Amino acid sequence: MRYSFKIGSVWGIPIELHITFMLLMGAVFILFYPALYLFLLIVFLFVFVVFHELAHSVVARHYGIKVRKIVLYPIGGVSEIEEVPEKPSIEWRLAIAGPLMSFAVGAILLSLNQLISVKAPVETLAPSIATAGNLILDLAVLNFILGAFNLIPAFPMDGGRVFRALLAERMKFSDATKYAAYIGRLFGIAMVVVGVFYDFWLILIGVFIYIGASEEAEQTIVSTNLATVRVKDVMQTEAGAVQPETTLAEAVEVMFKARYHDALVEKEGIFQGVVSWDEIMKIKPEDRANLTVGQMPLKCIRVLQDESVLEAYKVMNREKIDLLPAFDREAPDKVVGVLTSEGMAKAYEKAKSLR
Ligand SMILES: [Zn+2]
Protein backbone atom coordinates (compact mmCIF):
# COMPACT_ATOMS: atom_id res chain seq x y z
CA MET A 1 0.00 0.00 0.00
CA ARG A 2 1.14 3.53 -0.70
CA TYR A 3 1.35 5.82 2.31
CA SER A 4 2.25 9.08 0.63
CA PHE A 5 0.86 11.05 -2.27
CA LYS A 6 2.52 13.55 -4.59
CA ILE A 7 1.23 17.11 -4.39
CA GLY A 8 3.79 18.88 -6.57
CA SER A 9 7.48 19.32 -7.20
CA VAL A 10 10.20 21.94 -6.74
CA TRP A 11 13.38 21.89 -8.88
CA GLY A 12 12.33 18.49 -10.19
CA ILE A 13 12.09 17.03 -6.67
CA PRO A 14 8.66 15.45 -6.05
CA ILE A 15 6.99 16.57 -2.83
CA GLU A 16 4.68 14.03 -1.20
CA LEU A 17 2.24 14.23 1.71
CA HIS A 18 2.22 11.26 4.07
CA ILE A 19 -1.20 9.88 4.86
CA THR A 20 -0.79 10.71 8.59
CA PHE A 21 -0.27 14.38 7.66
CA MET A 22 -3.52 14.39 5.69
CA LEU A 23 -5.37 12.70 8.55
CA LEU A 24 -4.06 15.33 10.97
CA MET A 25 -5.17 18.16 8.68
CA GLY A 26 -8.58 16.56 8.30
CA ALA A 27 -8.93 16.08 12.06
CA VAL A 28 -7.93 19.69 12.81
CA PHE A 29 -10.31 20.99 10.15
CA ILE A 30 -13.25 19.00 11.58
CA LEU A 31 -12.46 19.54 15.29
CA PHE A 32 -11.85 23.27 15.11
CA TYR A 33 -14.24 24.31 12.36
CA PRO A 34 -15.29 27.13 12.01
CA ALA A 35 -12.25 28.45 13.91
CA LEU A 36 -9.86 28.09 10.98
CA TYR A 37 -6.88 29.68 12.69
CA LEU A 38 -5.21 26.39 13.65
CA PHE A 39 -5.85 24.94 10.21
CA LEU A 40 -4.27 28.02 8.61
CA LEU A 41 -1.32 27.71 10.97
CA ILE A 42 -0.71 24.12 9.91
CA VAL A 43 -0.93 24.96 6.20
CA PHE A 44 1.71 27.70 6.61
CA LEU A 45 3.86 25.54 8.82
CA PHE A 46 3.78 22.88 6.14
CA VAL A 47 5.16 25.41 3.64
CA PHE A 48 8.03 26.15 6.03
CA VAL A 49 8.68 22.43 6.50
CA VAL A 50 9.15 22.29 2.72
CA PHE A 51 11.67 25.17 3.05
CA HIS A 52 13.48 23.14 5.71
CA GLU A 53 13.62 20.07 3.46
CA LEU A 54 14.71 22.08 0.42
CA ALA A 55 17.67 23.34 2.47
CA HIS A 56 18.75 19.70 2.90
CA SER A 57 18.21 19.11 -0.83
CA VAL A 58 20.32 22.08 -1.89
CA VAL A 59 23.27 20.86 0.19
CA ALA A 60 22.78 17.28 -1.10
CA ARG A 61 22.85 18.51 -4.69
CA HIS A 62 25.91 20.62 -3.97
CA TYR A 63 27.74 17.38 -3.12
CA GLY A 64 26.32 15.58 -6.18
CA ILE A 65 23.79 13.46 -4.25
CA LYS A 66 20.45 12.97 -5.98
CA VAL A 67 17.30 13.73 -3.98
CA ARG A 68 14.58 11.19 -4.80
CA LYS A 69 11.68 12.91 -3.06
CA ILE A 70 10.54 14.89 -0.04
CA VAL A 71 7.86 13.29 2.16
CA LEU A 72 6.00 15.38 4.73
CA TYR A 73 4.99 13.83 8.05
CA PRO A 74 3.03 15.55 10.85
CA ILE A 75 6.19 16.22 12.84
CA GLY A 76 8.42 17.21 9.93
CA GLY A 77 9.65 16.17 6.53
CA VAL A 78 12.08 13.59 5.24
CA SER A 79 14.29 14.07 2.19
CA GLU A 80 14.90 10.69 0.61
CA ILE A 81 18.33 10.82 -0.92
CA GLU A 82 19.84 8.39 -3.41
CA GLU A 83 22.70 7.28 -1.20
CA VAL A 84 23.95 8.03 2.26
CA PRO A 85 26.94 10.37 1.94
CA GLU A 86 30.09 8.31 2.40
CA LYS A 87 31.92 11.10 4.20
CA PRO A 88 30.76 12.04 7.71
CA SER A 89 31.80 15.64 6.99
CA ILE A 90 29.19 15.75 4.19
CA GLU A 91 26.51 14.00 6.24
CA TRP A 92 26.53 16.43 9.11
CA ARG A 93 26.52 19.47 6.79
CA LEU A 94 23.57 18.00 4.94
CA ALA A 95 21.74 17.28 8.20
CA ILE A 96 22.34 20.65 9.84
CA ALA A 97 21.13 22.66 6.83
CA GLY A 98 17.45 21.98 7.65
CA PRO A 99 17.43 23.19 11.26
CA LEU A 100 19.53 26.22 10.24
CA MET A 101 16.91 27.09 7.62
CA SER A 102 14.11 26.76 10.22
CA PHE A 103 15.98 29.06 12.62
CA ALA A 104 16.55 31.56 9.81
CA VAL A 105 12.87 31.52 8.82
CA GLY A 106 11.92 31.91 12.50
CA ALA A 107 14.22 34.93 12.84
CA ILE A 108 12.86 36.54 9.67
CA LEU A 109 9.24 36.03 10.80
CA LEU A 110 10.08 37.41 14.23
CA SER A 111 11.49 40.62 12.74
CA LEU A 112 8.53 40.80 10.35
CA ASN A 113 6.21 40.54 13.35
CA GLN A 114 8.13 43.34 15.03
CA LEU A 115 7.67 45.49 11.94
CA ILE A 116 3.94 44.79 11.60
CA SER A 117 3.29 45.33 15.31
CA VAL A 118 4.95 48.74 15.12
CA LYS A 119 2.85 49.81 12.15
CA ALA A 120 -0.38 48.27 13.37
CA PRO A 121 -0.79 48.20 17.15
CA VAL A 122 -3.03 45.27 18.04
CA GLU A 123 -5.29 47.28 20.37
CA THR A 124 -6.30 50.02 17.97
CA LEU A 125 -6.73 48.43 14.56
CA ALA A 126 -9.09 45.90 13.02
CA PRO A 127 -9.09 42.43 14.59
CA SER A 128 -8.08 40.86 11.26
CA ILE A 129 -4.71 42.61 11.36
CA ALA A 130 -4.22 41.60 14.97
CA THR A 131 -4.83 38.01 13.92
CA ALA A 132 -2.30 38.33 11.12
CA GLY A 133 0.24 39.59 13.61
CA ASN A 134 -0.37 36.63 15.85
CA LEU A 135 -0.12 34.25 12.96
CA ILE A 136 3.36 35.51 12.09
CA LEU A 137 4.49 35.36 15.70
CA ASP A 138 3.09 31.84 16.15
CA LEU A 139 4.74 30.71 12.93
CA ALA A 140 8.05 32.19 14.06
CA VAL A 141 7.82 30.23 17.31
CA LEU A 142 6.81 27.06 15.45
CA ASN A 143 9.84 27.40 13.16
CA PHE A 144 12.14 27.71 16.17
CA ILE A 145 10.51 24.61 17.65
CA LEU A 146 10.87 22.78 14.33
CA GLY A 147 14.56 23.62 14.19
CA ALA A 148 15.22 22.69 17.81
CA PHE A 149 13.12 19.51 17.68
CA ASN A 150 15.07 18.30 14.66
CA LEU A 151 18.30 18.70 16.56
CA ILE A 152 17.31 15.92 19.00
CA PRO A 153 20.13 13.38 18.58
CA ALA A 154 17.86 10.53 17.44
CA PHE A 155 16.92 9.06 14.05
CA PRO A 156 14.99 10.02 12.01
CA MET A 157 15.72 13.54 13.24
CA ASP A 158 18.52 15.58 11.68
CA GLY A 159 20.29 15.57 15.04
CA GLY A 160 20.48 11.77 14.76
CA ARG A 161 22.38 12.13 11.50
CA VAL A 162 24.74 14.73 12.94
CA PHE A 163 25.30 12.37 15.87
CA ARG A 164 25.99 9.40 13.56
CA ALA A 165 28.43 11.47 11.50
CA LEU A 166 30.33 12.38 14.66
CA LEU A 167 30.45 8.70 15.65
CA ALA A 168 31.39 7.61 12.11
CA GLU A 169 34.51 9.73 12.25
CA ARG A 170 35.71 7.40 15.01
CA MET A 171 34.32 3.98 13.97
CA LYS A 172 32.82 1.92 11.12
CA PHE A 173 29.76 3.49 9.48
CA SER A 174 27.53 0.48 10.22
CA ASP A 175 28.58 0.49 13.89
CA ALA A 176 27.96 4.24 14.12
CA THR A 177 24.45 3.64 12.70
CA LYS A 178 23.83 0.86 15.20
CA TYR A 179 24.78 3.06 18.18
CA ALA A 180 22.92 6.12 16.88
CA ALA A 181 19.80 3.98 16.33
CA TYR A 182 20.18 2.54 19.82
CA ILE A 183 20.24 6.02 21.35
CA GLY A 184 17.28 6.95 19.12
CA ARG A 185 15.20 4.05 20.43
CA LEU A 186 16.06 4.95 24.02
CA PHE A 187 14.94 8.51 23.32
CA GLY A 188 11.69 7.20 21.85
CA ILE A 189 11.00 5.02 24.90
CA ALA A 190 11.84 7.87 27.28
CA MET A 191 9.42 10.17 25.45
CA VAL A 192 6.62 7.60 25.67
CA VAL A 193 7.22 7.17 29.41
CA VAL A 194 7.23 10.93 30.02
CA GLY A 195 4.20 11.27 27.75
CA VAL A 196 2.17 8.82 29.83
CA PHE A 197 2.47 11.22 32.78
CA TYR A 198 2.42 14.58 31.03
CA ASP A 199 1.28 14.84 27.44
CA PHE A 200 -0.38 12.53 24.96
CA TRP A 201 1.50 14.08 22.01
CA LEU A 202 4.83 13.01 23.48
CA ILE A 203 3.68 9.38 23.28
CA LEU A 204 2.95 9.72 19.55
CA ILE A 205 6.27 11.44 18.89
CA GLY A 206 8.10 8.82 20.97
CA VAL A 207 6.57 5.99 18.93
CA PHE A 208 7.48 7.83 15.69
CA ILE A 209 11.09 8.19 16.84
CA TYR A 210 11.28 4.55 17.92
CA ILE A 211 10.02 3.28 14.55
CA GLY A 212 12.18 5.74 12.61
CA ALA A 213 15.33 4.72 14.49
CA SER A 214 14.66 1.02 13.85
CA GLU A 215 13.91 1.53 10.15
CA GLU A 216 17.00 3.65 9.58
CA ALA A 217 19.22 1.07 11.24
CA GLU A 218 17.67 -1.76 9.24
CA GLN A 219 18.07 0.02 5.88
CA THR A 220 21.62 1.14 6.49
CA ILE A 221 22.74 -2.25 7.75
CA VAL A 222 21.16 -4.07 4.80
CA SER A 223 22.75 -1.75 2.24
CA THR A 224 26.12 -1.89 4.00
CA ASN A 225 25.91 -5.69 3.98
CA LEU A 226 24.75 -5.70 0.37
CA ALA A 227 28.08 -4.11 -0.44
CA THR A 228 29.86 -7.19 0.96
CA VAL A 229 27.93 -9.72 -1.20
CA ARG A 230 29.79 -10.48 -4.48
CA VAL A 231 28.00 -10.79 -7.82
CA LYS A 232 29.42 -14.30 -8.31
CA ASP A 233 27.75 -15.49 -5.08
CA VAL A 234 24.24 -14.90 -6.41
CA MET A 235 24.53 -14.88 -10.23
CA GLN A 236 23.16 -17.56 -12.52
CA THR A 237 25.81 -19.30 -14.60
CA GLU A 238 23.31 -20.54 -17.19
CA ALA A 239 21.93 -17.83 -19.42
CA GLY A 240 20.23 -18.15 -22.78
CA ALA A 241 21.56 -15.80 -25.43
CA VAL A 242 20.21 -14.59 -28.76
CA GLN A 243 22.21 -13.88 -31.96
CA PRO A 244 22.26 -10.56 -33.82
CA GLU A 245 20.33 -12.29 -36.63
CA THR A 246 17.56 -13.53 -34.29
CA THR A 247 14.25 -11.85 -35.12
CA LEU A 248 12.54 -9.74 -32.47
CA ALA A 249 9.59 -12.17 -32.40
CA GLU A 250 11.96 -15.01 -31.53
CA ALA A 251 13.79 -12.87 -28.95
CA VAL A 252 10.49 -12.16 -27.17
CA GLU A 253 9.89 -15.93 -26.99
CA VAL A 254 13.35 -16.48 -25.49
CA MET A 255 12.58 -13.81 -22.89
CA PHE A 256 9.25 -15.45 -22.05
CA LYS A 257 10.91 -18.84 -21.58
CA ALA A 258 13.71 -17.42 -19.43
CA ARG A 259 11.17 -15.30 -17.50
CA TYR A 260 13.39 -12.23 -17.82
CA HIS A 261 12.55 -9.08 -19.62
CA ASP A 262 15.90 -8.71 -21.34
CA ALA A 263 18.27 -10.99 -23.25
CA LEU A 264 22.00 -11.34 -23.82
CA VAL A 265 23.20 -10.89 -27.38
CA GLU A 266 26.21 -12.97 -28.43
CA LYS A 267 27.96 -13.45 -31.75
CA GLU A 268 30.12 -16.58 -32.00
CA GLY A 269 30.30 -16.71 -28.23
CA ILE A 270 31.38 -13.08 -27.90
CA PHE A 271 29.22 -10.64 -25.94
CA GLN A 272 27.61 -7.87 -28.01
CA GLY A 273 25.26 -6.26 -25.51
CA VAL A 274 21.83 -6.62 -23.94
CA VAL A 275 18.62 -6.15 -25.90
CA SER A 276 15.85 -4.85 -23.68
CA TRP A 277 12.21 -5.83 -23.60
CA ASP A 278 11.19 -2.18 -23.42
CA GLU A 279 12.94 -1.41 -26.72
CA ILE A 280 11.29 -4.38 -28.46
CA MET A 281 7.87 -3.39 -27.12
CA LYS A 282 8.24 -0.05 -28.91
CA ILE A 283 8.11 -1.97 -32.23
CA LYS A 284 4.66 -2.91 -33.55
CA PRO A 285 3.95 -6.68 -33.11
CA GLU A 286 3.47 -7.20 -36.86
CA ASP A 287 6.94 -5.76 -37.60
CA ARG A 288 8.78 -7.90 -35.04
CA ALA A 289 9.17 -10.89 -37.41
CA ASN A 290 10.98 -8.74 -39.98
CA LEU A 291 13.43 -6.94 -37.71
CA THR A 292 16.47 -8.55 -36.09
CA VAL A 293 18.09 -8.03 -32.71
CA GLY A 294 21.17 -6.62 -34.48
CA GLN A 295 19.06 -3.71 -35.75
CA MET A 296 18.10 -2.69 -32.22
CA PRO A 297 20.07 -0.39 -29.91
CA LEU A 298 22.03 -2.73 -27.62
CA LYS A 299 23.06 -1.80 -24.11
CA CYS A 300 26.73 -2.53 -23.54
CA ILE A 301 26.54 -2.81 -19.79
CA ARG A 302 28.55 -5.14 -17.62
CA VAL A 303 29.71 -5.88 -14.15
CA LEU A 304 32.71 -7.87 -12.91
CA GLN A 305 31.82 -11.05 -11.03
CA ASP A 306 33.90 -10.07 -8.02
CA GLU A 307 32.26 -6.64 -7.73
CA SER A 308 29.64 -6.01 -5.05
CA VAL A 309 25.94 -6.57 -5.62
CA LEU A 310 25.33 -2.99 -4.51
CA GLU A 311 27.33 -1.70 -7.52
CA ALA A 312 25.41 -4.07 -9.80
CA TYR A 313 22.12 -2.89 -8.36
CA LYS A 314 22.98 0.74 -9.16
CA VAL A 315 23.66 -0.19 -12.80
CA MET A 316 20.42 -2.20 -13.10
CA ASN A 317 18.44 0.60 -11.53
CA ARG A 318 19.98 3.29 -13.74
CA GLU A 319 19.61 1.31 -16.99
CA LYS A 320 16.17 -0.07 -16.01
CA ILE A 321 17.11 -3.64 -16.87
CA ASP A 322 16.34 -7.00 -15.32
CA LEU A 323 19.47 -8.78 -16.45
CA LEU A 324 23.08 -7.78 -16.00
CA PRO A 325 25.89 -9.83 -17.57
CA ALA A 326 28.88 -10.59 -15.35
CA PHE A 327 32.45 -10.95 -16.58
CA ASP A 328 35.75 -12.14 -15.30
CA ARG A 329 38.62 -9.67 -15.05
CA GLU A 330 40.82 -12.01 -17.12
CA ALA A 331 38.39 -12.60 -20.02
CA PRO A 332 36.50 -9.41 -20.78
CA ASP A 333 34.63 -10.83 -23.83
CA LYS A 334 33.06 -13.87 -22.28
CA VAL A 335 29.95 -13.75 -20.10
CA VAL A 336 30.44 -15.95 -17.02
CA GLY A 337 26.96 -15.47 -15.60
CA VAL A 338 24.01 -13.11 -15.31
CA LEU A 339 22.61 -11.25 -12.35
CA THR A 340 18.81 -11.07 -12.42
CA SER A 341 16.15 -9.70 -10.12
CA GLU A 342 15.98 -13.21 -8.62
CA GLY A 343 19.70 -13.01 -7.81
CA MET A 344 19.14 -9.56 -6.28
CA ALA A 345 16.41 -11.00 -4.04
CA LYS A 346 18.84 -13.75 -2.94
CA ALA A 347 21.49 -11.11 -2.20
CA TYR A 348 18.98 -9.12 -0.16
CA GLU A 349 18.15 -12.19 1.96
CA LYS A 350 21.86 -12.81 2.46
CA ALA A 351 22.45 -9.19 3.50
CA LYS A 352 19.61 -9.40 6.02
CA SER A 353 21.05 -12.54 7.61
CA LEU A 354 24.53 -10.98 8.01
CA ARG A 355 24.41 -8.95 11.14
ZN1 LIG B 1 15.57 18.10 8.51
PDB file of N, CA, C and O in Angstrom, residues 56 95-96 99 147-166 180:
ATOM      1  N   HIS A  56      18.001  20.958   2.955  1.00  0.00           N
ATOM      2  CA  HIS A  56      18.753  19.696   2.896  1.00  0.00           C
ATOM      3  C   HIS A  56      19.073  19.357   1.441  1.00  0.00           C
ATOM      4  O   HIS A  56      20.199  18.982   1.107  1.00  0.00           O
ATOM      5  N   ALA A  95      22.756  17.402   7.149  1.00  0.00           N
ATOM      6  CA  ALA A  95      21.743  17.285   8.198  1.00  0.00           C
ATOM      7  C   ALA A  95      21.467  18.620   8.878  1.00  0.00           C
ATOM      8  O   ALA A  95      20.338  18.933   9.212  1.00  0.00           O
ATOM      9  N   ILE A  96      22.509  19.419   9.058  1.00  0.00           N
ATOM     10  CA  ILE A  96      22.345  20.646   9.841  1.00  0.00           C
ATOM     11  C   ILE A  96      21.662  21.758   9.031  1.00  0.00           C
ATOM     12  O   ILE A  96      21.100  22.696   9.596  1.00  0.00           O
ATOM     13  N   PRO A  99      17.681  22.392  10.053  1.00  0.00           N
ATOM     14  CA  PRO A  99      17.435  23.187  11.255  1.00  0.00           C
ATOM     15  C   PRO A  99      17.912  24.640  11.115  1.00  0.00           C
ATOM     16  O   PRO A  99      17.227  25.555  11.586  1.00  0.00           O
ATOM     17  N   GLY A 147      13.110  23.696  14.259  1.00  0.00           N
ATOM     18  CA  GLY A 147      14.565  23.618  14.185  1.00  0.00           C
ATOM     19  C   GLY A 147      15.153  22.901  15.393  1.00  0.00           C
ATOM     20  O   GLY A 147      15.972  21.993  15.261  1.00  0.00           O
ATOM     21  N   ALA A 148      14.679  23.263  16.579  1.00  0.00           N
ATOM     22  CA  ALA A 148      15.224  22.691  17.812  1.00  0.00           C
ATOM     23  C   ALA A 148      14.852  21.214  17.920  1.00  0.00           C
ATOM     24  O   ALA A 148      15.688  20.376  18.248  1.00  0.00           O
ATOM     25  N   PHE A 149      13.596  20.894  17.596  1.00  0.00           N
ATOM     26  CA  PHE A 149      13.124  19.513  17.682  1.00  0.00           C
ATOM     27  C   PHE A 149      13.959  18.607  16.789  1.00  0.00           C
ATOM     28  O   PHE A 149      14.298  17.484  17.150  1.00  0.00           O
ATOM     29  N   ASN A 150      14.295  19.114  15.590  1.00  0.00           N
ATOM     30  CA  ASN A 150      15.070  18.298  14.658  1.00  0.00           C
ATOM     31  C   ASN A 150      16.510  18.108  15.085  1.00  0.00           C
ATOM     32  O   ASN A 150      17.225  17.302  14.512  1.00  0.00           O
ATOM     33  N   LEU A 151      16.935  18.873  16.079  1.00  0.00           N
ATOM     34  CA  LEU A 151      18.304  18.696  16.562  1.00  0.00           C
ATOM     35  C   LEU A 151      18.412  17.626  17.646  1.00  0.00           C
ATOM     36  O   LEU A 151      19.503  17.316  18.110  1.00  0.00           O
ATOM     37  N   ILE A 152      17.267  17.041  18.046  1.00  0.00           N
ATOM     38  CA  ILE A 152      17.313  15.924  18.999  1.00  0.00           C
ATOM     39  C   ILE A 152      18.202  14.835  18.402  1.00  0.00           C
ATOM     40  O   ILE A 152      18.020  14.460  17.239  1.00  0.00           O
ATOM     41  N   PRO A 153      19.187  14.340  19.163  1.00  0.00           N
ATOM     42  CA  PRO A 153      20.134  13.377  18.580  1.00  0.00           C
ATOM     43  C   PRO A 153      19.555  11.979  18.421  1.00  0.00           C
ATOM     44  O   PRO A 153      20.058  11.024  18.985  1.00  0.00           O
ATOM     45  N   ALA A 154      18.463  11.843  17.667  1.00  0.00           N
ATOM     46  CA  ALA A 154      17.858  10.528  17.442  1.00  0.00           C
ATOM     47  C   ALA A 154      17.360  10.441  16.015  1.00  0.00           C
ATOM     48  O   ALA A 154      16.808  11.414  15.503  1.00  0.00           O
ATOM     49  N   PHE A 155      17.540   9.281  15.357  1.00  0.00           N
ATOM     50  CA  PHE A 155      16.919   9.058  14.051  1.00  0.00           C
ATOM     51  C   PHE A 155      15.419   9.066  14.251  1.00  0.00           C
ATOM     52  O   PHE A 155      14.954   8.630  15.297  1.00  0.00           O
ATOM     53  N   PRO A 156      14.613   9.485  13.313  1.00  0.00           N
ATOM     54  CA  PRO A 156      14.992  10.019  12.013  1.00  0.00           C
ATOM     55  C   PRO A 156      15.222  11.523  12.019  1.00  0.00           C
ATOM     56  O   PRO A 156      15.174  12.149  10.986  1.00  0.00           O
ATOM     57  N   MET A 157      15.479  12.105  13.174  1.00  0.00           N
ATOM     58  CA  MET A 157      15.724  13.544  13.241  1.00  0.00           C
ATOM     59  C   MET A 157      17.098  13.881  12.672  1.00  0.00           C
ATOM     60  O   MET A 157      18.002  13.048  12.661  1.00  0.00           O
ATOM     61  N   ASP A 158      17.235  15.139  12.238  1.00  0.00           N
ATOM     62  CA  ASP A 158      18.522  15.580  11.682  1.00  0.00           C
ATOM     63  C   ASP A 158      19.640  15.432  12.715  1.00  0.00           C
ATOM     64  O   ASP A 158      20.771  15.095  12.373  1.00  0.00           O
ATOM     65  N   GLY A 159      19.297  15.690  13.978  1.00  0.00           N
ATOM     66  CA  GLY A 159      20.292  15.573  15.041  1.00  0.00           C
ATOM     67  C   GLY A 159      20.865  14.162  15.105  1.00  0.00           C
ATOM     68  O   GLY A 159      22.043  13.980  15.424  1.00  0.00           O
ATOM     69  N   GLY A 160      20.027  13.160  14.788  1.00  0.00           N
ATOM     70  CA  GLY A 160      20.482  11.773  14.764  1.00  0.00           C
ATOM     71  C   GLY A 160      21.566  11.569  13.722  1.00  0.00           C
ATOM     72  O   GLY A 160      22.549  10.862  13.948  1.00  0.00           O
ATOM     73  N   ARG A 161      21.394  12.234  12.569  1.00  0.00           N
ATOM     74  CA  ARG A 161      22.385  12.130  11.497  1.00  0.00           C
ATOM     75  C   ARG A 161      23.690  12.836  11.870  1.00  0.00           C
ATOM     76  O   ARG A 161      24.782  12.342  11.583  1.00  0.00           O
ATOM     77  N   VAL A 162      23.543  14.006  12.494  1.00  0.00           N
ATOM     78  CA  VAL A 162      24.744  14.725  12.939  1.00  0.00           C
ATOM     79  C   VAL A 162      25.495  13.844  13.937  1.00  0.00           C
ATOM     80  O   VAL A 162      26.708  13.659  13.852  1.00  0.00           O
ATOM     81  N   PHE A 163      24.729  13.242  14.844  1.00  0.00           N
ATOM     82  CA  PHE A 163      25.297  12.372  15.866  1.00  0.00           C
ATOM     83  C   PHE A 163      26.009  11.176  15.237  1.00  0.00           C
ATOM     84  O   PHE A 163      27.144  10.840  15.583  1.00  0.00           O
ATOM     85  N   ARG A 164      25.357  10.538  14.229  1.00  0.00           N
ATOM     86  CA  ARG A 164      25.988   9.402  13.563  1.00  0.00           C
ATOM     87  C   ARG A 164      27.279   9.822  12.865  1.00  0.00           C
ATOM     88  O   ARG A 164      28.282   9.116  12.913  1.00  0.00           O
ATOM     89  N   ALA A 165      27.231  11.001  12.210  1.00  0.00           N
ATOM     90  CA  ALA A 165      28.428  11.473  11.496  1.00  0.00           C
ATOM     91  C   ALA A 165      29.584  11.654  12.471  1.00  0.00           C
ATOM     92  O   ALA A 165      30.727  11.297  12.166  1.00  0.00           O
ATOM     93  N   LEU A 166      29.272  12.195  13.659  1.00  0.00           N
ATOM     94  CA  LEU A 166      30.331  12.379  14.661  1.00  0.00           C
ATOM     95  C   LEU A 166      30.895  11.028  15.093  1.00  0.00           C
ATOM     96  O   LEU A 166      32.104  10.866  15.234  1.00  0.00           O
ATOM     97  N   ALA A 180      23.813   4.961  17.000  1.00  0.00           N
ATOM     98  CA  ALA A 180      22.921   6.115  16.880  1.00  0.00           C
ATOM     99  C   ALA A 180      21.468   5.652  16.949  1.00  0.00           C
ATOM    100  O   ALA A 180      20.627   6.294  17.587  1.00  0.00           O
TER     101      ALA A 180
END
